[in-house]
CSV table of C-alpha atoms in Angstrom, one decimal:
chain,number,residue,atom,x,y,z
D,1,MET,CA,-117.3,46.5,42.6
D,2,PHE,CA,-113.9,48.2,42.5
D,3,ASP,CA,-110.5,46.7,41.8
D,4,ASP,CA,-108.2,47.0,45.0
D,5,SER,CA,-106.2,49.8,43.2
D,6,ASP,CA,-109.2,52.0,42.8
D,7,PRO,CA,-109.5,54.7,45.5
D,8,ARG,CA,-113.3,54.4,45.4
D,9,LYS,CA,-113.1,51.0,47.0
D,10,SER,CA,-112.7,52.8,50.2
D,11,LEU,CA,-116.1,54.7,49.8
D,12,SER,CA,-118.6,54.0,52.6
D,13,ARG,CA,-121.3,51.6,51.4
D,14,LYS,CA,-124.8,50.7,52.7
D,15,PRO,CA,-125.4,47.2,53.8
D,16,ASP,CA,-125.0,44.7,51.0
D,17,GLN,CA,-128.0,44.6,48.9
D,18,SER,CA,-128.4,43.7,45.2
D,19,ALA,CA,-129.8,46.3,42.7
D,20,SER,CA,-132.5,43.9,41.8
D,21,GLU,CA,-133.6,43.8,45.4
D,22,ALA,CA,-133.4,47.4,45.9
D,23,PHE,CA,-135.1,48.8,42.7
D,24,SER,CA,-138.1,48.3,40.8
D,25,GLY,CA,-138.7,49.3,37.2
D,26,PRO,CA,-139.3,50.5,34.6
D,27,PHE,CA,-135.7,51.9,34.2
D,28,CYS,CA,-134.4,54.8,32.1
D,29,GLY,CA,-131.7,54.3,29.4
D,30,PRO,CA,-128.8,56.6,28.9
D,31,GLU,CA,-128.5,59.9,26.9
D,32,VAL,CA,-125.7,60.0,24.5
D,33,GLY,CA,-124.2,62.8,22.4
D,34,HIS,CA,-121.6,62.0,19.8
D,35,PHE,CA,-120.5,65.5,19.2
D,36,SER,CA,-117.8,64.6,16.7
D,37,GLN,CA,-120.4,63.1,14.5
D,38,THR,CA,-123.3,65.7,14.8
D,39,ASP,CA,-123.9,69.3,13.9
D,40,PRO,CA,-123.5,71.9,16.7
D,41,GLN,CA,-126.4,73.6,18.3
D,42,GLU,CA,-124.6,77.0,18.4
D,43,ARG,CA,-121.8,78.5,16.0
D,44,GLY,CA,-120.0,81.7,15.6
D,45,ASP,CA,-117.0,83.0,13.9
D,46,GLY,CA,-114.1,80.6,14.9
D,47,TRP,CA,-116.2,78.5,17.3
D,48,ARG,CA,-118.8,75.8,17.5
D,49,ALA,CA,-120.7,74.5,20.4
D,50,TRP,CA,-122.7,71.4,21.2
D,51,MET,CA,-125.5,71.6,23.9
D,52,MET,CA,-126.9,68.6,25.7
D,53,ARG,CA,-128.8,68.0,29.1
D,54,SER,CA,-129.2,65.5,31.8
D,55,THR,CA,-131.9,65.6,34.5
D,56,ASN,CA,-130.3,68.5,36.3
D,57,LEU,CA,-127.5,69.9,34.1
D,58,VAL,CA,-126.9,71.5,30.7
D,59,VAL,CA,-123.5,70.9,29.1
D,60,ARG,CA,-122.2,73.3,26.5
D,61,LEU,CA,-118.9,72.1,24.9
D,62,VAL,CA,-117.2,74.8,22.7
D,63,ALA,CA,-114.6,73.9,20.1
D,64,LEU,CA,-112.6,77.2,19.6
D,65,ASP,CA,-110.1,78.5,17.1
D,66,GLY,CA,-110.3,82.2,17.5
D,67,VAL,CA,-112.4,84.2,19.9
D,68,ALA,CA,-115.7,83.6,21.5
D,69,GLU,CA,-117.7,85.5,24.0
D,70,PHE,CA,-120.7,84.2,26.1
D,71,ALA,CA,-122.8,86.5,28.4
D,72,ARG,CA,-125.4,85.6,31.1
D,73,HIS,CA,-127.9,88.1,32.5
D,74,GLY,CA,-129.7,87.5,35.8
D,75,GLN,CA,-128.2,84.1,36.0
D,76,ARG,CA,-130.2,82.4,38.7
D,77,ASP,CA,-127.4,80.1,40.3
D,78,GLU,CA,-123.8,79.3,39.9
D,79,TYR,CA,-122.3,77.8,36.8
D,80,VAL,CA,-118.9,76.4,35.9
D,81,VAL,CA,-116.6,77.0,33.1
D,82,PHE,CA,-113.3,74.8,32.6
D,83,SER,CA,-110.6,73.8,30.2
D,84,SER,CA,-107.6,71.6,30.3
D,85,ASP,CA,-105.9,73.5,27.4
D,86,PRO,CA,-103.2,75.7,29.0
D,87,ASP,CA,-102.8,77.9,25.9
D,88,LEU,CA,-106.3,79.3,26.0
D,89,ARG,CA,-106.8,82.8,27.4
D,90,PHE,CA,-109.9,83.7,29.5
D,91,SER,CA,-111.3,87.0,30.6
D,92,VAL,CA,-114.2,86.7,32.9
D,93,LYS,CA,-116.2,89.6,34.3
D,94,THR,CA,-118.9,89.2,36.9
D,95,GLU,CA,-120.7,91.5,39.5
D,96,ALA,CA,-118.5,89.9,42.2
D,97,GLY,CA,-115.0,89.7,40.6
D,98,GLU,CA,-113.1,89.7,37.5
D,99,VAL,CA,-110.1,88.2,35.8
D,100,VAL,CA,-108.4,89.4,32.7
D,101,ASP,CA,-106.2,87.4,30.2
D,102,HIS,CA,-106.1,84.4,32.5
D,103,PRO,CA,-104.5,81.1,31.2
D,104,GLY,CA,-106.4,78.0,30.7
D,105,ASN,CA,-106.0,74.7,32.5
D,106,HIS,CA,-108.3,76.2,35.2
D,107,LEU,CA,-111.9,75.8,36.5
D,108,PHE,CA,-113.9,78.9,37.1
D,109,ILE,CA,-117.0,79.0,39.3
D,110,ILE,CA,-119.1,81.9,38.0
D,111,PRO,CA,-121.5,83.4,40.7
D,112,PRO,CA,-125.2,84.2,40.1
D,113,GLY,CA,-126.2,87.4,38.3
D,114,ASP,CA,-124.6,89.0,35.3
D,115,SER,CA,-121.5,87.7,33.8
D,116,ARG,CA,-119.4,87.6,30.6
D,117,VAL,CA,-116.8,85.0,29.5
D,118,ARG,CA,-114.4,85.8,26.8
D,119,ILE,CA,-112.1,83.1,25.5
D,120,SER,CA,-109.3,83.3,22.8
D,121,GLY,CA,-107.1,80.6,21.3
D,122,LYS,CA,-107.4,77.0,20.0
D,123,GLY,CA,-109.0,74.3,22.2
D,124,SER,CA,-112.2,73.2,24.0
D,125,VAL,CA,-113.9,74.8,26.7
D,126,THR,CA,-116.9,73.2,28.8
D,127,PHE,CA,-119.7,75.2,30.3
D,128,LEU,CA,-122.0,73.7,33.0
D,129,PHE,CA,-125.3,75.1,34.0
D,130,THR,CA,-128.3,73.7,36.0
D,131,THR,CA,-131.6,73.1,34.0
D,132,ARG,CA,-133.0,75.9,35.9
D,133,SER,CA,-131.6,78.2,33.0
D,134,ALA,CA,-134.7,77.2,30.8
D,135,ASP,CA,-133.2,79.3,27.8
D,136,LEU,CA,-130.3,76.9,27.7
D,137,VAL,CA,-132.4,73.8,28.0
D,138,ALA,CA,-134.3,74.9,25.0
D,139,ARG,CA,-131.2,75.1,22.8
D,140,CYS,CA,-130.0,71.5,23.7
D,141,SER,CA,-130.1,68.6,21.3
D,142,ASN,CA,-132.4,66.9,23.7
D,143,PRO,CA,-134.5,69.6,25.5
D,144,GLU,CA,-136.8,67.0,27.0
D,145,VAL,CA,-135.5,64.0,28.8
D,146,PRO,CA,-137.5,61.0,30.4
D,147,ILE,CA,-138.1,61.4,34.2
D,148,ASN,CA,-136.2,58.9,36.1
D,149,PRO,CA,-138.3,58.1,39.2
D,150,VAL,CA,-135.2,57.3,41.4
D,151,ILE,CA,-133.7,60.7,41.1
D,152,PRO,CA,-134.9,63.0,43.8
D,153,PRO,CA,-135.9,66.7,43.3
D,154,PHE,CA,-132.8,69.0,42.8
D,155,GLN,CA,-131.4,70.5,46.0
D,156,GLN,CA,-128.9,73.2,46.0
D,157,TRP,CA,-126.0,72.9,48.5
D,158,PRO,CA,-125.0,75.6,51.1
D,159,ASP,CA,-123.9,79.0,50.1
D,160,PRO,CA,-120.1,79.3,49.8
D,161,VAL,CA,-117.8,80.7,52.5
D,162,GLY,CA,-117.6,84.4,52.4
D,163,GLY,CA,-120.6,84.7,49.9
D,164,TYR,CA,-120.8,84.4,46.1
D,165,ARG,CA,-117.9,85.5,44.0
D,166,LEU,CA,-115.8,84.6,41.0
D,167,ARG,CA,-113.5,81.6,42.0
D,168,VAL,CA,-110.8,80.2,39.9
D,169,TYR,CA,-108.8,77.0,40.6
D,170,ASP,CA,-105.8,75.5,38.9
D,171,LEU,CA,-106.1,72.2,37.4
D,172,ASP,CA,-102.3,71.4,37.5
D,173,VAL,CA,-102.8,69.3,40.6
D,174,PRO,CA,-100.5,66.4,41.2
D,175,ASP,CA,-102.0,63.0,41.9
D,176,THR,CA,-102.0,61.8,45.5
D,177,PRO,CA,-102.2,58.1,46.6
D,178,GLY,CA,-105.6,57.3,47.7
D,179,ARG,CA,-107.3,60.4,46.1
D,180,PHE,CA,-109.7,59.9,43.2
D,181,GLY,CA,-109.1,62.5,40.4
D,182,ARG,CA,-109.3,66.3,40.8
D,183,ILE,CA,-112.7,67.1,42.3
D,184,PHE,CA,-114.1,70.5,42.7
D,185,ARG,CA,-117.7,71.3,43.8
D,186,CYS,CA,-120.0,74.4,44.1
D,187,THR,CA,-123.5,74.9,45.3
D,188,THR,CA,-125.1,73.3,42.2
D,189,MET,CA,-122.6,70.5,40.9
D,190,MET,CA,-119.4,68.6,41.3
D,191,VAL,CA,-116.7,68.2,38.5
D,192,ASN,CA,-114.0,65.5,38.5
D,193,VAL,CA,-111.3,66.2,36.0
D,194,LEU,CA,-109.7,62.7,35.9
D,195,PRO,CA,-105.9,62.6,35.0
D,196,ARG,CA,-104.9,62.0,31.5
D,197,PHE,CA,-104.5,58.3,30.7
D,198,THR,CA,-101.5,57.4,28.5
D,199,LYS,CA,-102.5,53.9,27.8
D,200,PRO,CA,-105.6,51.8,27.3
D,201,ARG,CA,-107.4,50.6,30.6
D,202,ASP,CA,-106.4,47.3,32.0
D,203,THR,CA,-109.5,45.1,31.3
D,204,ALA,CA,-108.7,43.0,34.4
D,205,LYS,CA,-109.1,46.1,36.6
D,206,VAL,CA,-112.5,47.5,35.7
D,207,SER,CA,-115.0,49.0,38.1
D,208,PRO,CA,-118.6,47.9,37.6
D,209,HIS,CA,-120.8,49.7,40.0
D,210,TYR,CA,-124.2,51.7,40.3
D,211,HIS,CA,-125.5,54.8,41.7
D,212,ALA,CA,-128.7,54.6,43.7
D,213,SER,CA,-130.2,57.9,42.9
D,214,PHE,CA,-128.0,60.2,40.8
D,215,GLU,CA,-126.8,60.4,37.2
D,216,GLN,CA,-123.1,60.4,36.1
D,217,ILE,CA,-122.2,62.6,33.1
D,218,SER,CA,-119.1,61.2,31.5
D,219,LEU,CA,-117.7,63.9,29.2
D,220,THR,CA,-115.0,62.6,26.9
D,221,LEU,CA,-112.6,65.3,25.6
D,222,ASP,CA,-109.8,63.2,24.0
D,223,GLY,CA,-109.5,59.6,22.9
D,224,ASP,CA,-111.9,56.8,22.4
D,225,PHE,CA,-114.1,55.2,25.2
D,226,GLU,CA,-116.4,52.3,25.7
D,227,HIS,CA,-119.2,52.4,28.3
D,228,PHE,CA,-121.0,49.3,29.5
D,229,LEU,CA,-124.2,49.3,31.1
D,230,ARG,CA,-126.4,46.6,32.7
D,231,TRP,CA,-129.8,47.0,34.5
D,232,PRO,CA,-131.2,45.1,37.4
D,233,TRP,CA,-133.4,42.2,36.9
D,234,THR,CA,-136.7,42.6,38.7
D,235,PRO,CA,-139.7,40.1,39.2
D,236,ASN,CA,-141.5,41.9,36.4
D,237,MET,CA,-139.7,40.8,33.1
D,238,SER,CA,-141.4,43.8,31.2
D,239,ASP,CA,-138.9,46.0,33.2
D,240,TRP,CA,-135.8,44.1,31.9
D,241,ARG,CA,-133.5,46.0,29.5
D,242,GLU,CA,-130.7,44.5,27.2
D,243,ASP,CA,-127.2,45.2,28.1
D,244,MET,CA,-125.7,48.2,26.2
D,245,HIS,CA,-122.1,48.8,24.9
D,246,LEU,CA,-121.5,52.4,23.8
D,247,ARG,CA,-118.6,53.3,21.6
D,248,CYS,CA,-117.8,56.9,22.0
D,249,ALA,CA,-115.2,58.9,20.0
D,250,SER,CA,-114.2,62.4,21.5
D,251,PRO,CA,-115.7,64.7,22.0
D,252,SER,CA,-118.9,63.1,23.4
D,253,MET,CA,-121.1,62.9,26.3
D,254,ALA,CA,-122.9,60.0,28.0
D,255,VAL,CA,-125.6,60.3,30.9
D,256,LEU,CA,-125.2,57.1,32.8
D,257,PRO,CA,-128.5,56.6,34.6
D,258,PRO,CA,-129.3,55.1,38.0
D,259,PRO,CA,-129.5,52.5,38.9
D,260,ALA,CA,-127.7,50.9,35.9
D,261,ILE,CA,-124.5,49.0,36.6
D,262,HIS,CA,-121.8,50.6,34.5
D,263,THR,CA,-118.1,50.8,33.9
D,264,THR,CA,-115.9,52.5,31.1
D,265,LEU,CA,-112.9,51.6,29.2
D,266,TRP,CA,-110.5,54.0,27.5
D,267,VAL,CA,-109.2,52.2,24.4
D,268,SER,CA,-106.7,54.6,23.0
D,269,GLU,CA,-103.3,56.0,24.1
D,270,GLU,CA,-103.9,59.5,25.1
D,271,THR,CA,-107.4,60.1,26.7
D,272,GLN,CA,-109.2,62.7,28.9
D,273,ILE,CA,-112.4,62.2,30.6
D,274,VAL,CA,-114.4,64.3,33.0
D,275,ASP,CA,-117.1,63.1,35.3
D,276,ILE,CA,-119.9,65.6,36.4
D,277,PHE,CA,-122.7,65.3,39.1
D,278,SER,CA,-125.4,67.5,40.0
D,279,PRO,CA,-126.0,68.3,42.9
D,280,PRO,CA,-122.5,67.3,44.3
D,281,ARG,CA,-122.0,63.7,45.4
D,282,MET,CA,-122.2,63.1,49.2
D,283,ASP,CA,-119.9,60.1,49.2
D,284,PHE,CA,-117.2,61.8,47.5
D,285,SER,CA,-117.7,64.9,49.8
D,286,LEU,CA,-117.4,62.6,52.8
D,287,LYS,CA,-113.8,61.6,52.0
D,288,ASP,CA,-111.0,63.7,53.5
D,289,ASP,CA,-109.1,65.6,51.0
D,290,TRP,CA,-110.9,64.5,47.8
D,291,VAL,CA,-112.7,67.7,47.1
D,292,LEU,CA,-110.0,70.3,46.4
D,293,ASN,CA,-112.1,73.4,47.3
D,294,ALA,CA,-113.9,72.0,50.1
D,295,ALA,CA,-112.9,74.8,52.3
D,296,ASP,CA,-114.8,77.2,50.0
D,297,TYR,CA,-117.9,75.1,49.8
D,298,PRO,CA,-119.6,73.5,52.8
D,299,ARG,CA,-121.2,70.3,52.2
D,300,ALA,CA,-124.8,69.5,52.8
D,301,GLN,CA,-125.6,68.2,56.3
D,302,THR,CA,-127.5,65.1,55.1
D,303,SER,CA,-127.0,62.7,52.2
D,304,ILE,CA,-129.3,63.5,49.2
D,305,GLU,CA,-129.1,59.9,48.0
């Protein structure tokens, strides 16, 4: 259920059907990481990193004041690195492309194989990998998560146009009426870097909705947020779950599970949130001009929902 001002109201929908009619339990709860209140999983000279997983993704959030370098050897699939901090500098070396002393406020898609990412400055950087990287899963604060029966097995999307290579995308993209956020996808995931909000959300214009078969990772980078979740009632009362109200300072991460109805409030003046999906969302991909790098990454031919 979206407010009339929300571009997602235009998404194609299946015939009306309540969540309680469509699903049976038991249901999974959310995974939540309060990074600002917990010790990091990794640290080095001038940097700290929190690592947490969902069903298909590993998130590494790096808080940097200095220089940090991260390498992957024999990486099986693409991964994503991004930061909205323009003063950071990136040098990225891969087997299929390289950038040196590149400014922040960009999103980098790193090809499979060997790669090295060097970052300098002060700010935060997010790395996103699939859970195929078992060594990274083992370092997460939650290396094991419950199996959600409504999430299908991971399916990678088609190879990029022209083959795998280092790709770099500017996050300085102006808002366009009717387009939702700043969405980029690759073969393994979709990232929506939402615009900065400069005042708390209007509580008369929230967006309670649910996803049938995929998780939403909400990564909060600045400001305070509140997530609200409600699960369907089914004929079996033992499957019922209490409503949840999650208060999250930044940085934090919440994995919102299907088929929970959810919506989010930003409750401070300056906020930044990023929504992440793995594999990419089909409904967003079907919208003309929503995926900013769609020309580089063909969409799957059939819905994976």
